[in-house]
Structure formats: C-alpha cells, structure tokens
C-alpha cells in the first residue's frame, strides 16, 4: 500500500542548479530522487513547496513523495541523510495524507535576503550574501518597505520569463535590520526578511534590488510606491543575486499538520 | 627607499592548503606573494603571525612585507583586494617599523573552535564546524577547561611532528558556550574560545578534541588535569578537524601599534 511522506529539508544552494530537475544539472530535487531510488528502489519525483533558483539556500523547504516502503518516517529521515550529499539534509519527516501537495498546502513562506554593505568583502559569509561596496541607509529602506506590505498587484516585481496567472500577492511582514555579531564583529550586514502568502518568480530578489536603490540614495523612499503602481518590471530595481537569498520557513495549512500527527508510519 | 607594511587579513581556509607556501599548493602566503608581485613587480615572501593549517579560517591574521613602492597603505589595501582571490581580504593596512616581525610581535592570539552537536548536520555552516552527532555536556567541558587556564607545560597538547623548543605556554582565557541563533535557529553549536601568549603545533585543535571527550561523558572532568600532567601527546584526546578552527584575533605589542600610527605612508 502506498503512502505519502513529508520532508523538511535544508540545503546550501551554492553547488546546486536550483531545486527543479533539469537535464545534466545537479539539482536538489534530482539528488533527492536519487537517494530515494537508492534506498527503496522506487523511482519517484519528489514535489517541493518552493522552486528555489540556482544558488538560493534553504533552511526549511517542504517536500513530499509517495512510496510503498513501510519504513517509519524516522528511518526514512536517517536513510536519506546517509544517502544525500553533505550539502542537503532532511531535518524532519512525517506521514501525511496521500493528497498532500507541498505547493498548494503552503499558507505563507518566509525568506531572508542578506546584503553585506562595506568596502571590505566578507570571506566566510561570501556564498550567502550580496556584497555591496558602500554603506546603505537602512532607515530609508525600512520606510520604503512599508509601501509593499499588504495585498497588491506585484507585476513590477515579477521576472516576466515565467509569468503567473494572477499577480496579486499579500505580504504580511517585511522587516529590514542591521545584523550585528557577524563576520569580524562588524555591523556590515543587512537582513531583509519578508513573509507572504506566495511570491511571483524572482519577486523577493527584485524587492531586495529595488530597496537597495533606496538604500544607496539613488531613489527616494516614495519611489517604491510608484514602482508598485506602474505594474511593469522595467520600473523596479535590479534582481538581487541568488546567493543572498535563503528560504527561511514555510507554514502549512493547519489540517496538514493534524494529518501528519495522526499519520501512520507504515 | 624600502619600507614595511603591516596587513590585517581574513580568509576562508576551505580551498587553501594553509598559510605557508608549499610547492604546487594553493596557500594564503602564496596568493599574497602573487598579488604583491602583480601590483609592484617585486617578489617578496610576506611573513605571517600564525601558520594556519589547511582548512583553518582566519578573521584577523597579521602579515607584513617589505617593498620599495611608495603607494599609501590604503592604496595598497585596495590594490591587494583587487588582485587577491575572493576568499582572502585585506581588512586594514599600515606602515610599521622596518624591524616589524609579525611572529615575535604577537603578544596574544585568540582562536574560536566551533562544534555542531546534533544529529542533523548543518548544511550552511558545514565548512566552519566540527559535526558531532550527539549532544555534548557543555557544563562538564567548562569545568574541565578551567584546569588548562594559566601557565603550563602543554607537551600533551602538541603534535610531535613539529616540536617547539619550549612547551610552556600561558592560556589567559578559555570560554565554552552554546551559541544560539545559528543555522535553523537551533542551539546545536558550541564555541570554544581560547586566548594565550602562543600555541604549540595543533594545540587548540588537540584541546578541542580533549574537551570533547569530556563533553561526551567518556572521560571525567578531572581527566584533563591528568592529561596535562602526563606531558605526552598520547594521553590527550584526538586532534579536532581543521575546518572548525578560526583565528579570531592577534594582539600585537603596544610599541608596534604606536609605530603604525606614526608610520609614514610613502
């Protein structure tokens, strides 16, 4: 009898061509498929909540797959961690309802974008930050960011190569803070944290690139409102590089959590 | 006229075969020599305060070299950062007395050793921690560590392949704490910070490996005192892996700092 397993995954995106399987590319979905195949002999393409791009990191991606194996979720977790490469790890595993779909069950997603703003480039945090050579005005970025909170048409913040049917998304939270205690004990790192009910393609990275234009003083705070109103990609700032982006958390629908708690492990 | 420049460097040790130049190996000293050569045409082997091993990271290494170039220290810093690979950076530069020797001018050195103790391996911090699969007793490690503070013969904590003439060193500070707010917001990371007037070869890593034996409960806290008294390497614990080690800070003699402040920049 077949059952569905839900996984919580973390990965370092540095050496992956993103989540989604592509021919001749090393992808997270691909190494997960290979690990499942090595463990139980079944070929199954796991589903993911978020199709992270090449270079994007994840602290808590949700994935699921169907299998006829009777291993308990914890045995599956350990076996997967033994078979997966060192830059991916299964944090937790649980049985879920067979209809579970990690894309549609995600209620909110939270991302962190890290910018290092200082002339001296970071050498330890390098694969995880966008290096900007001059000091940014965080206060201006904060004020500008409030214009994006709430439900809006985010057409200006979508990479048009992969358009979604509806451009309306809701941002619940957007906080921008200097992070101290980082490399060399400097305060040269800015964390943009953003939570919403969903994101258009490259939306977080375009928001980061747009807020950076305000942080440099090249654009006034109110400009972000104009960008939003324009509803066209060319009005916004550049797409910030993938390496600064971390998928931080995915919150699932409540019923899914209940199903996981009651799920059979065989 | 020749002058001496002091540099403060940070580097990610992951892709370096350590500080010291070796044939056919990528070393920090080697890439620094190449960068200097590219900038001013002079071939000079820079000196360093600490000969960090392959895989060991540095947040604040001290180096120096002699040159007849008349560039200001700040022009040198910028030029070096433009020529050095992305995993090394010059943090600061200054003119120092021609007799400056980064090895003998170091009064104290401070290192951090990072251990990740949890079954779920860290994927983002991986090149910077020693991954240990079970939870360690930090309180026991703290109590044991107090036996190492002060001036002692550290023969038991020296890799005998590279013996120093005197085995006596003084540890001024040794603190062990759980670090929270790390990857996935877990508290599964332990920082061992150790400051002393000098260290024998692999001494910090052998101390980390010895304290880990106490943390696992395999050895009692008092055992560390016995190890110290034995004065032989075989009594101590294993050498902890290089990747967990970070050279955090080097404090120089006061007169050196004064010389740097008054130093001419041409």
XYZ file of C-alpha atoms in Angstrom:
532
model
C 0.000 0.000 0.000
C 1.270 3.413 -0.956
C 1.718 6.298 1.481
C 2.956 9.884 1.311
C 5.885 11.249 3.302
C 6.510 14.897 4.019
C 10.094 16.114 4.467
C 11.566 19.318 5.842
C 14.863 19.997 4.078
C 17.769 22.411 4.404
C 20.388 22.924 1.735
C 23.319 25.051 0.716
C 22.418 26.242 -2.781
C 25.987 27.078 -3.767
C 26.629 23.946 -5.823
C 23.044 23.284 -6.964
C 21.369 24.432 -10.174
C 18.309 25.107 -8.018
C 15.500 22.847 -6.801
C 13.940 21.655 -10.040
C 15.258 18.690 -12.034
C 16.954 19.739 -15.276
C 18.912 17.588 -17.743
C 22.634 17.274 -16.886
C 22.342 19.607 -13.884
C 22.886 18.914 -10.187
C 19.571 19.833 -8.544
C 18.103 19.310 -5.066
C 15.085 17.510 -6.485
C 17.452 15.314 -8.507
C 19.713 14.254 -5.625
C 16.612 13.590 -3.508
C 15.126 11.396 -6.260
C 18.428 9.504 -6.496
C 18.585 8.982 -2.731
C 15.008 7.621 -2.632
C 15.829 5.285 -5.501
C 18.944 4.016 -3.730
C 17.009 3.371 -0.523
C 13.883 1.584 -1.777
C 14.383 1.013 -5.493
C 11.415 3.167 -6.444
C 11.742 5.986 -8.982
C 9.667 8.910 -7.792
C 9.975 12.643 -8.448
C 9.560 14.425 -5.096
C 7.457 17.591 -5.019
C 8.633 20.814 -3.354
C 6.890 23.882 -1.901
C 9.269 26.353 -3.463
C 11.216 26.064 -6.742
C 14.332 27.810 -5.461
C 16.711 29.066 -8.161
C 20.367 28.141 -8.662
C 22.415 29.470 -5.745
C 19.442 30.059 -3.427
C 19.725 28.407 0.001
C 17.016 26.822 2.147
C 16.727 26.447 5.893
C 13.268 24.843 5.717
C 11.991 23.642 2.347
C 8.954 21.316 2.334
C 8.991 18.286 0.049
C 6.866 15.166 -0.307
C 6.881 11.877 -2.157
C 4.828 8.707 -2.420
C 6.291 5.302 -1.686
C 5.182 1.750 -0.960
C 8.021 1.286 1.539
C 6.976 0.555 5.139
C 9.949 2.216 6.858
C 8.930 4.597 9.648
C 9.348 8.330 8.893
C 12.378 8.447 11.190
C 14.070 5.518 9.460
C 13.425 7.317 6.179
C 14.999 10.503 7.542
C 18.145 8.694 8.672
C 18.433 6.694 5.467
C 18.009 9.800 3.319
C 20.651 11.676 5.329
C 23.036 8.765 4.841
C 22.451 8.774 1.070
C 22.152 12.511 0.366
C 25.251 14.621 -0.345
C 26.604 16.745 2.508
C 25.045 19.992 1.303
C 21.440 18.767 1.788
C 19.885 17.476 4.979
C 16.462 16.150 5.981
C 15.521 17.948 9.195
C 12.220 16.151 9.905
C 9.945 13.596 8.255
C 6.311 12.628 8.804
C 3.425 10.737 7.215
C 0.813 12.950 5.604
C -2.487 12.495 3.807
C -1.989 10.957 0.331
C -3.447 14.084 -1.280
C -0.760 16.295 0.322
C 0.698 18.774 -2.163
C 3.536 20.933 -0.799
C 2.853 23.728 -3.294
C -0.824 24.266 -2.558
C -0.643 23.483 1.171
C 1.811 26.310 1.854
C -0.050 29.162 3.577
C 2.893 31.507 3.985
C 6.548 31.478 3.050
C 9.287 33.468 4.741
C 12.557 34.462 3.062
C 15.670 36.259 4.271
C 17.818 38.314 1.928
C 21.311 39.165 3.218
C 23.238 42.196 1.973
C 26.790 42.933 3.131
C 27.413 46.651 2.794
C 31.008 47.567 3.399
C 34.091 48.059 1.316
C 35.801 45.039 2.896
C 34.202 41.965 1.353
C 33.219 39.112 3.678
C 35.239 35.950 3.074
C 33.394 33.489 5.310
C 29.812 34.595 4.526
C 30.605 35.119 0.846
C 28.283 32.438 -0.660
C 25.376 33.714 1.452
C 25.362 37.486 0.910
C 25.120 40.147 -1.769
C 28.262 42.239 -1.423
C 27.645 45.981 -1.838
C 30.643 48.267 -1.556
C 29.093 51.304 0.123
C 27.098 51.815 3.304
C 23.321 51.668 2.798
C 20.673 53.795 4.523
C 18.653 51.140 6.366
C 16.213 53.674 7.772
C 15.224 54.798 4.257
C 14.903 51.152 3.152
C 12.624 50.466 6.140
C 10.343 53.389 5.353
C 10.144 52.424 1.668
C 9.407 48.796 2.527
C 6.176 49.672 4.361
C 4.661 50.587 0.968
C 4.915 46.915 -0.062
C 3.167 45.404 2.961
C -0.391 44.194 2.347
C -2.200 42.839 -0.718
C -1.022 44.313 -4.014
C -0.566 43.593 -7.689
C 3.179 42.844 -7.789
C 3.573 42.814 -11.600
C 6.542 45.185 -11.314
C 8.313 42.632 -9.127
C 7.986 39.591 -11.391
C 10.566 38.198 -13.788
C 8.459 38.154 -16.984
C 10.148 34.971 -18.261
C 7.859 32.897 -16.039
C 4.566 34.780 -15.627
C 1.943 33.678 -13.103
C -1.774 33.975 -13.941
C -2.525 36.289 -11.031
C -0.055 38.967 -9.969
C -1.800 39.657 -6.645
C 0.072 38.530 -3.541
C -0.113 39.505 0.107
C 2.991 40.451 2.118
C 2.292 40.017 5.841
C 5.654 41.102 7.142
C 8.687 42.902 5.795
C 11.436 43.806 8.241
C 14.863 45.247 7.489
C 17.535 45.319 10.154
C 21.241 45.555 10.564
C 22.578 42.269 11.884
C 25.440 42.606 14.327
C 27.800 39.914 15.545
C 28.522 38.671 12.061
C 31.907 38.164 10.446
C 34.731 40.158 12.044
C 32.133 41.502 14.548
C 31.163 44.249 12.125
C 27.619 45.539 11.615
C 28.009 45.453 7.835
C 25.202 43.035 7.210
C 21.569 43.852 6.497
C 18.819 41.256 6.725
C 15.631 41.797 4.716
C 13.005 39.362 5.977
C 9.800 39.015 4.025
C 6.766 36.812 4.615
C 3.814 36.436 2.283
C 1.126 34.100 1.034
C 3.125 33.468 -2.122
C 5.703 35.075 -4.379
C 5.966 35.698 -8.103
C 9.082 34.479 -9.927
C 12.162 36.346 -8.560
C 9.849 38.611 -6.509
C 11.952 38.601 -3.324
C 15.143 39.283 -5.246
C 13.542 42.142 -7.237
C 12.199 43.627 -3.979
C 15.718 43.406 -2.484
C 17.225 45.077 -5.569
C 14.566 47.803 -5.502
C 15.010 48.541 -1.796
C 18.762 48.683 -2.362
C 18.223 51.558 -4.834
C 16.573 53.452 -1.964
C 19.361 52.440 0.430
C 22.011 53.935 -1.860
C 20.049 57.210 -2.024
C 19.627 56.914 -5.791
C 15.847 56.824 -5.372
C 13.560 58.412 -2.747
C 11.504 56.242 -0.376
C 8.243 57.108 -2.150
C 9.605 55.745 -5.432
C 8.754 52.209 -4.312
C 5.060 53.188 -4.316
C 5.413 54.442 -7.900
C 7.117 51.196 -8.939
C 4.234 49.189 -7.449
C 1.645 51.371 -9.241
C 3.422 51.062 -12.608
C 2.840 47.283 -12.780
C 5.772 46.715 -15.109
C 9.102 45.048 -14.415
C 11.162 47.799 -16.038
C 10.077 50.288 -13.360
C 11.646 48.308 -10.498
C 15.282 47.916 -9.434
C 17.642 45.114 -10.488
C 17.177 41.470 -9.488
C 19.456 40.916 -6.490
C 21.836 37.931 -6.901
C 20.546 34.478 -5.919
C 23.268 33.742 -3.366
C 21.916 36.304 -0.860
C 18.542 34.546 -0.675
C 17.535 31.995 1.964
C 14.168 30.224 2.124
C 13.665 30.525 5.871
C 10.317 28.959 6.692
C 7.168 27.531 5.126
C 3.934 27.453 7.109
C 1.447 24.808 6.007
C -2.345 24.682 6.338
C -3.422 23.551 9.841
C -5.153 20.391 8.623
C -1.911 19.197 7.115
C -0.198 19.381 10.471
C -3.026 17.361 12.063
C -2.791 14.778 9.326
C 0.933 14.492 9.912
C 0.436 13.989 13.650
C -2.112 11.245 13.133
C -0.328 9.714 10.199
C 0.502 6.041 10.249
C 4.176 5.227 9.963
C 3.696 2.097 7.893
C 63.824 53.536 -0.073
C 62.344 50.403 1.369
C 59.504 50.363 3.912
C 57.478 47.695 5.724
C 53.712 47.326 5.512
C 51.551 45.510 8.018
C 48.331 43.882 6.851
C 45.315 42.506 8.704
C 43.837 39.660 6.675
C 40.746 37.472 6.764
C 40.353 34.292 4.763
C 38.164 31.280 4.237
C 40.539 28.331 4.655
C 38.335 25.873 2.781
C 40.235 25.967 -0.503
C 43.706 26.761 0.885
C 46.465 24.334 1.846
C 47.077 26.589 4.836
C 49.101 29.789 5.244
C 52.607 28.657 4.397
C 53.931 28.448 0.833
C 54.363 24.872 -0.364
C 55.247 23.618 -3.853
C 52.208 23.110 -6.123
C 49.740 24.062 -3.381
C 47.340 26.992 -3.158
C 48.328 28.833 0.026
C 47.408 32.197 1.546
C 51.066 33.274 1.659
C 51.385 32.233 -1.985
C 48.374 34.172 -3.314
C 49.503 37.201 -1.298
C 53.010 36.977 -2.791
C 51.486 36.750 -6.291
C 49.221 39.755 -5.682
C 52.166 41.881 -4.452
C 54.175 40.839 -7.498
C 51.314 41.788 -9.831
C 50.945 45.190 -8.191
C 54.552 46.414 -7.949
C 56.681 43.844 -9.758
C 58.629 42.945 -6.623
C 58.971 39.331 -5.487
C 58.689 39.220 -1.724
C 57.566 36.465 0.641
C 55.167 38.041 3.176
C 55.518 36.979 6.811
C 52.542 35.920 8.950
C 51.805 35.812 12.683
C 50.219 32.376 12.594
C 50.965 29.467 10.256
C 47.367 28.296 9.978
C 46.895 24.741 8.669
C 44.950 23.633 5.607
C 41.239 24.274 6.168
C 41.716 26.676 9.087
C 39.976 30.054 8.696
C 41.132 33.499 9.816
C 39.151 36.583 10.796
C 42.267 38.579 11.690
C 45.678 37.280 10.604
C 48.641 39.686 10.768
C 51.080 39.763 7.848
C 53.871 42.061 6.752
C 56.153 42.616 3.785
C 58.854 44.987 2.645
C 58.563 46.997 -0.552
C 60.145 49.981 -2.262
C 56.752 51.069 -3.629
C 55.545 54.494 -2.494
C 51.812 53.751 -2.597
C 49.981 54.766 0.586
C 48.846 51.904 2.865
C 45.254 52.456 1.754
C 46.124 52.289 -1.934
C 47.989 49.062 -1.145
C 44.915 47.651 0.615
C 42.636 48.435 -2.315
C 45.101 47.152 -4.894
C 45.631 43.914 -2.962
C 41.878 43.381 -2.628
C 41.502 43.879 -6.371
C 44.247 41.309 -7.090
C 43.589 38.717 -4.372
C 41.091 35.884 -4.920
C 37.626 36.270 -3.378
C 38.350 34.029 -0.371
C 41.021 36.376 1.080
C 40.618 40.015 2.003
C 42.891 42.726 3.418
C 40.955 44.372 6.256
C 43.478 47.081 7.150
C 46.986 48.170 6.197
C 49.551 50.420 7.856
C 53.211 51.365 7.769
C 55.310 49.807 10.528
C 58.898 49.926 11.713
C 61.238 48.099 9.271
C 62.145 45.617 12.021
C 58.496 44.559 12.454
C 58.135 40.771 12.660
C 54.530 39.517 12.902
C 55.575 36.306 14.664
C 57.528 37.832 17.534
C 55.373 40.966 17.906
C 52.220 38.933 18.667
C 51.512 39.198 22.412
C 48.349 37.103 22.446
C 46.352 35.148 19.904
C 42.679 34.269 20.190
C 41.050 31.314 18.417
C 37.479 30.057 18.171
C 36.684 26.385 17.700
C 33.125 25.611 16.555
C 31.473 22.252 17.243
C 27.991 21.416 15.940
C 26.465 18.778 18.210
C 23.208 17.459 16.829
C 22.127 14.559 14.691
C 21.016 16.876 11.890
C 24.158 18.094 10.160
C 24.425 21.796 9.351
C 24.464 22.493 5.618
C 25.250 26.214 5.581
C 27.886 26.234 8.358
C 29.425 22.955 7.195
C 32.914 24.230 6.215
C 33.234 26.050 9.555
C 32.258 23.455 12.174
C 33.161 20.030 13.518
C 29.990 17.974 13.222
C 29.388 15.688 16.236
C 26.286 13.515 16.167
C 25.288 13.537 19.826
C 24.561 16.271 22.348
C 27.606 17.321 24.406
C 27.689 18.288 28.097
C 28.899 21.886 27.906
C 28.895 22.308 31.672
C 31.360 19.422 32.092
C 33.528 20.835 29.301
C 33.538 24.236 31.036
C 34.628 22.759 34.364
C 37.364 20.685 32.702
C 38.626 23.679 30.741
C 39.474 25.662 33.887
C 42.328 23.184 34.509
C 44.051 24.470 31.364
C 43.958 28.178 32.198
C 47.275 29.677 33.318
C 50.908 28.865 32.543
C 51.584 25.173 31.933
C 53.780 22.735 30.075
C 51.452 21.789 27.207
C 53.549 18.859 25.838
C 50.430 16.643 25.844
C 48.719 19.113 23.514
C 51.413 19.327 20.833
C 51.533 17.475 17.538
C 55.017 15.900 17.860
C 55.724 16.218 14.133
C 56.690 19.837 14.642
C 58.112 20.216 18.155
C 58.787 23.635 19.680
C 61.823 24.163 21.945
C 59.772 25.214 24.953
C 56.431 23.569 25.706
C 55.377 26.228 28.223
C 52.544 28.498 27.154
C 50.084 30.669 29.045
C 46.336 30.500 28.421
C 44.669 33.728 29.602
C 41.116 32.884 28.720
C 39.176 29.774 27.794
C 35.412 30.064 27.481
C 32.947 27.481 26.228
C 29.395 28.449 25.402
C 26.439 27.304 23.418
C 25.827 29.708 20.582
C 22.174 30.307 19.771
C 20.688 31.928 16.700
C 22.761 29.828 14.335
C 21.540 27.757 11.436
C 17.850 26.774 11.613
C 17.682 28.724 14.917
C 18.905 25.695 16.842
C 21.273 25.836 19.807
C 23.361 22.966 18.415
C 26.565 24.916 18.176
C 29.299 25.193 20.792
C 32.007 27.835 20.641
C 35.310 27.174 22.402
C 37.245 30.442 22.593
C 40.836 30.345 23.734
C 43.382 33.116 24.153
C 47.027 32.659 25.005
C 50.525 34.062 24.561
C 51.266 31.394 21.976
C 50.276 27.909 20.932
C 52.174 24.709 20.142
C 51.514 22.980 16.820
C 47.843 21.820 16.693
C 47.420 22.824 20.358
C 43.978 24.433 20.002
C 42.668 21.505 17.992
C 44.012 18.946 20.489
C 42.454 20.941 23.343
C 39.125 20.918 21.459
C 39.380 17.157 20.872
C 40.262 16.552 24.535
C 37.410 18.698 25.864
C 35.054 16.874 23.502
C 35.963 13.580 25.263
C 34.705 15.169 28.485
C 31.614 16.528 26.714
C 30.621 13.052 25.545
C 30.958 11.717 29.109
C 33.689 9.272 28.037
C 36.122 10.972 30.410
C 35.583 12.783 33.738
C 36.327 16.498 34.101
C 39.430 15.851 36.227
C 40.972 13.744 33.449
C 42.099 16.930 31.676
C 44.386 17.650 34.663
C 45.893 14.160 34.329
C 46.454 14.713 30.600
C 48.290 17.958 31.326
C 50.467 16.297 33.998
C 51.394 13.380 31.703
C 53.209 15.647 29.248
C 52.777 13.260 26.344
C 50.571 13.564 23.276
C 49.158 10.046 23.578
C 47.419 10.946 26.838
C 45.231 13.642 25.255
C 42.166 13.340 23.039
C 42.104 13.392 19.234
C 43.079 16.400 17.124
C 39.810 18.110 16.180
C 39.416 18.708 12.409
C 40.927 21.886 10.937
C 37.691 23.243 9.473
C 36.212 24.061 12.905
C 39.096 26.411 13.734
C 39.061 30.183 13.240
C 41.965 32.511 14.058
C 39.913 35.267 15.657
C 42.316 37.956 16.798
C 46.011 38.757 17.228
C 47.108 41.386 19.732
C 50.459 42.993 18.985
C 52.953 44.656 21.312
C 51.946 48.260 22.166
C 55.027 49.832 20.563
C 54.056 48.255 17.258
C 50.716 49.985 17.331
C 52.360 53.329 18.050
C 54.820 52.773 15.218
C 51.951 52.006 12.864
C 50.112 55.192 13.860
C 53.161 57.358 13.299
C 54.273 55.467 10.234
C 54.927 57.355 7.042
C 52.757 56.343 4.120
C 55.388 56.838 1.452
